[in-house]
Amino acid sequence: MNPPEQTSEQLNNAILVWTHELAPHGIFTTDKELRITSWNHWLERHSSMRAEQVVGRPLIDIIPSLAERRLVEYFNDALRGEVRVLSRALHGYLLPMPSSGSDTTFDRMQQSARIAPLLLEGQVCGTITIVEDVTERECQNSILRESEERFRVMADTVPNIIYTAASNGQVDFINQRFYDVSGLPPRSGLGSGWLQVIHPDDAERAIIALEQSIKNGNVFAMEFRIKDKAGQFRWFISRAWPIRDADNRVVKWFGAATDIHDLKVTQLALASVQAQLESHAGRLEDTVAERTAKLRETIRHLESFSYTVAHDLRAPIRAMQGYANILLEDLAENLDEKSTTILKNISRAAKHLDALTRDVLNYTRVSTQEVQLQSVNVEELVHNVTAMNPALQAPHSNIGIVRPLHRVMAHPTLLAQSISNLLDNAVKFVAPDVMPRIVVRSELCGDAVRLWIEDNGIGMEQEIQPKIFGIFERARAADEYPGTGIGLAIVARAVERMGGACGVESEPGKGSRFWIQLRPAPED
Amino acid sequence: MSRTGTPLNVLLVEDLEDDRFFFQHAFERAGVNARLFIAKDGVEALDYLQNKDHFADAHQFPRPDIIFLDLKMPRRNGFEVLQWMQERSLLAAIKVIILSGSDEPTDMELCRKLGAADYIIKPIDTKRIEQLLKTDP
C-alpha cells in the first residue's frame, strides 16, 4: 500500500511542528531588525519565557548580555549571509539559562550554537539560531580533563618513571621524571625512543620481555640500566600492567620504573663477596681434604711401621730370651754360677726390651686407633681382664667388685687396656710379702661416672702424683719395681681419646686410689 | 703320657729359623709319639697339603693331624693358608693352631672366623706346646 499523497504544504507544516514542538534543541528566528519572530518549546521550557512574551521583541532586550559579550556580531554576520558557529569553549553559552545537569560544575547551561541567515526566495529575511545543550558532555569532559590533570601532576611529582603504552607496546606517555633522569629532550622517549638510553646489554632482553608480555598479556617486569644525563648507568626495575576492555582485550599498558641502583649495587657486591666466600670455602675444603688425606697416609705409615716393629723387632728379642731360657732350663748343670747370673741378666734385659717395645706399640695404637664410643658393661670387662692374667687371680691377688658398676660410654679395647694397666700396677706396687687387695667400684659424679680402683699398695708422695701419667715417668726405681714407665701414659691417652679424665689420690704407705671418669651409658 | 700306636703327624708352618728352633725344642721336650714336618712359608704349606713339588711323596709327607701356623710370612701368609683350607673343608680333619707374635684383637678375631682352633701368642712356651700335643686325640 502506498503512503497517502502529501502536499508540500503538509510537509512544511510537519517540519514546523517538529522544530517547534518536539526538537531537542532551542530554535529561534529573528527578522532583519533582529526582533524575535519564533521561539520554540524547548526554549520556553529552559528559559521560562513563553513565546508570547518574546516574539516581536528585539533580541537584545531579551538577552541584554549579548552586546557586552560581543555576540551581536554573529547575528549581523548571519544577516550578511554567513553561517556562524558559537563555540562553547570560547563563550560558554549563547542564552543565559540555568544549568540542566545534576552536576554543579557549571552555573549556566553550556551551549553551542549555529547562527545562520534565514532565506526567503534567495533573500535574507532574518536569522535562524539553533542552540544545543552541551552541559552534560562538558561535565564529562571536564571530569576527564581534571582526572588527566591530576594524573599528570601525580606522574610528574612521583620519584618513579611513569609511562603508558598502546596495546602494541609503543609508549604514548612518559613522565617528566624520565627526562630529568635521562636528560633527553621532551617527547623523545615516546614510541620506542626510550630504548636509546637503555644499556646495550639490557636492551635486547627488554625488547624480548616486552614482546613476550604483549603476546601473552602478562605483566611486564624486568631490571635494566638507564643511562643518566651524566652518562652513568643506573639500575631500574620496571613493571607494566595491562589495562583490558570489556572483551578482555589489552587496550593499554600502565607502567612504572623505580631506581634500585643503590640496592642493586649492594646486591651485586654482596653476590660477589658471597662468590668469593664460596670460592674460599671451596679452597679450604680442598685443603682440609688434602691435609686429611696426607694425615691418613701418615697414620697408615705409622700403623704399618708399628706392625713391622711388633713382628720383626720383637722376634729377635724373643729369640734372645728363648735361647737364654733354654740354657737356663735345660743346660743349667753345665753352667757355673757367674754364667747363670749373666744368662739371667740377658733374659731379664730381653724381657724388659720386649715389654718396652710392646708398651710403646700399645701407646701408639691407643693414640692412632679410631675411637667410636659404645655402651660398655664395666663389670664384664673387669672379669675379662682378670681372667687373662694369672697375677690378677687368687692366690696371687684379691680383686673385689662393689656392685653394681655403672655402664659407661667407652671404646671396649681402650677401656680394657686402661683397667688392665691399672690392675697390673695395683698388684705390682705392694710391699714385699703383702697380698694385693684391690677394690673396684663406681659412683655417679655430676653427669659422669667415676670408676675407682683402690689398692693396699705402697702409695706415693703428693709431689709425684701429677707427673705419673706422663710417658716414661716412674714413681719408683726400676730395680725395685720393674716396669716400662708407659703403662699410666697409655691409661691417660686412652681415657683422653674417649673424652674422659683420670687421676689418683694417694699417700705413702696407705695405698692408692686411681680413678677413670667417663660419660654414663644411657639407660636401656 | 705318650701316645701309642699310630704317631701323630704335626706340620709346623714358620718362616723364622729361631721360632722353628724353639718349636722343635718344645716338641722334643714333649716326648710324644709324633712326627714333625716343616713348611717354611704359606706356599710350602699349600704344596705340602697337596703333595706337590718336593712334598710329592705322600708316604714320606703324610697328611698332618695338627698344624701350627705362623701368620706373618713371606709369599703367602697364615690367613691365606687358613682361608685356602676353609674353602676346601679341610679344617674338620686337620686342627689348626695359630702361633703368632701378634696380640692384635683384629688378627685373633679374623683367625677365629677362618676356623682356627686355638691362638698362641709368641714367645713359644715349651709347656704349652707339650700340653697341646699330649691332649690331642
mmCIF file of N, CA, C and O in Angstrom, chain A residues 32 79-81 117-126:
data_model
loop_
_atom_site.group_PDB
_atom_site.id
_atom_site.type_symbol
_atom_site.label_atom_id
_atom_site.label_comp_id
_atom_site.label_asym_id
_atom_site.label_seq_id
_atom_site.Cartn_x
_atom_site.Cartn_y
_atom_site.Cartn_z
ATOM 1 N N LYS A 32 14.937 40.922 10.046
ATOM 2 C CA LYS A 32 16.169 41.617 9.699
ATOM 3 C C LYS A 32 16.575 42.650 10.748
ATOM 4 O O LYS A 32 17.718 43.066 10.819
ATOM 5 N N LEU A 79 22.987 37.983 9.068
ATOM 6 C CA LEU A 79 22.151 38.835 8.205
ATOM 7 C C LEU A 79 22.886 39.140 6.895
ATOM 8 O O LEU A 79 22.262 39.362 5.866
ATOM 9 N N ARG A 80 24.245 39.039 6.968
ATOM 10 C CA ARG A 80 25.012 39.273 5.758
ATOM 11 C C ARG A 80 25.178 37.983 4.954
ATOM 12 O O ARG A 80 25.923 37.912 3.995
ATOM 13 N N GLY A 81 24.536 36.919 5.435
ATOM 14 C CA GLY A 81 24.535 35.662 4.659
ATOM 15 C C GLY A 81 25.537 34.632 5.160
ATOM 16 O O GLY A 81 25.684 33.569 4.587
ATOM 17 N N PRO A 117 21.774 32.616 8.313
ATOM 18 C CA PRO A 117 20.783 33.503 7.673
ATOM 19 C C PRO A 117 19.500 32.745 7.352
ATOM 20 O O PRO A 117 19.576 31.571 6.983
ATOM 21 N N LEU A 118 18.369 33.413 7.534
ATOM 22 C CA LEU A 118 17.072 32.799 7.172
ATOM 23 C C LEU A 118 16.696 33.358 5.795
ATOM 24 O O LEU A 118 16.635 34.575 5.602
ATOM 25 N N LEU A 119 16.613 32.434 4.852
ATOM 26 C CA LEU A 119 16.431 32.854 3.456
ATOM 27 C C LEU A 119 14.986 32.680 3.013
ATOM 28 O O LEU A 119 14.352 31.672 3.363
ATOM 29 N N LEU A 120 14.514 33.637 2.288
ATOM 30 C CA LEU A 120 13.178 33.516 1.664
ATOM 31 C C LEU A 120 13.346 33.900 0.197
ATOM 32 O O LEU A 120 13.715 35.048 -0.117
ATOM 33 N N GLU A 121 13.149 32.903 -0.614
ATOM 34 C CA GLU A 121 13.320 33.062 -2.064
ATOM 35 C C GLU A 121 14.670 33.684 -2.390
ATOM 36 O O GLU A 121 14.812 34.678 -3.136
ATOM 37 N N GLY A 122 15.704 33.184 -1.714
ATOM 38 C CA GLY A 122 17.072 33.586 -2.018
ATOM 39 C C GLY A 122 17.482 34.887 -1.342
ATOM 40 O O GLY A 122 18.633 35.294 -1.416
ATOM 41 N N GLN A 123 16.583 35.500 -0.645
ATOM 42 C CA GLN A 123 16.906 36.759 0.027
ATOM 43 C C GLN A 123 16.930 36.549 1.540
ATOM 44 O O GLN A 123 16.124 35.780 2.071
ATOM 45 N N VAL A 124 17.897 37.169 2.218
ATOM 46 C CA VAL A 124 17.961 37.074 3.681
ATOM 47 C C VAL A 124 16.799 37.861 4.255
ATOM 48 O O VAL A 124 16.649 39.054 3.979
ATOM 49 N N CYS A 125 15.973 37.159 5.026
ATOM 50 C CA CYS A 125 14.843 37.856 5.623
ATOM 51 C C CYS A 125 14.977 37.892 7.138
ATOM 52 O O CYS A 125 14.126 38.409 7.849
ATOM 53 N N GLY A 126 16.039 37.308 7.666
ATOM 54 C CA GLY A 126 16.255 37.306 9.124
ATOM 55 C C GLY A 126 17.336 36.291 9.493
ATOM 56 O O GLY A 126 18.161 35.938 8.658
#
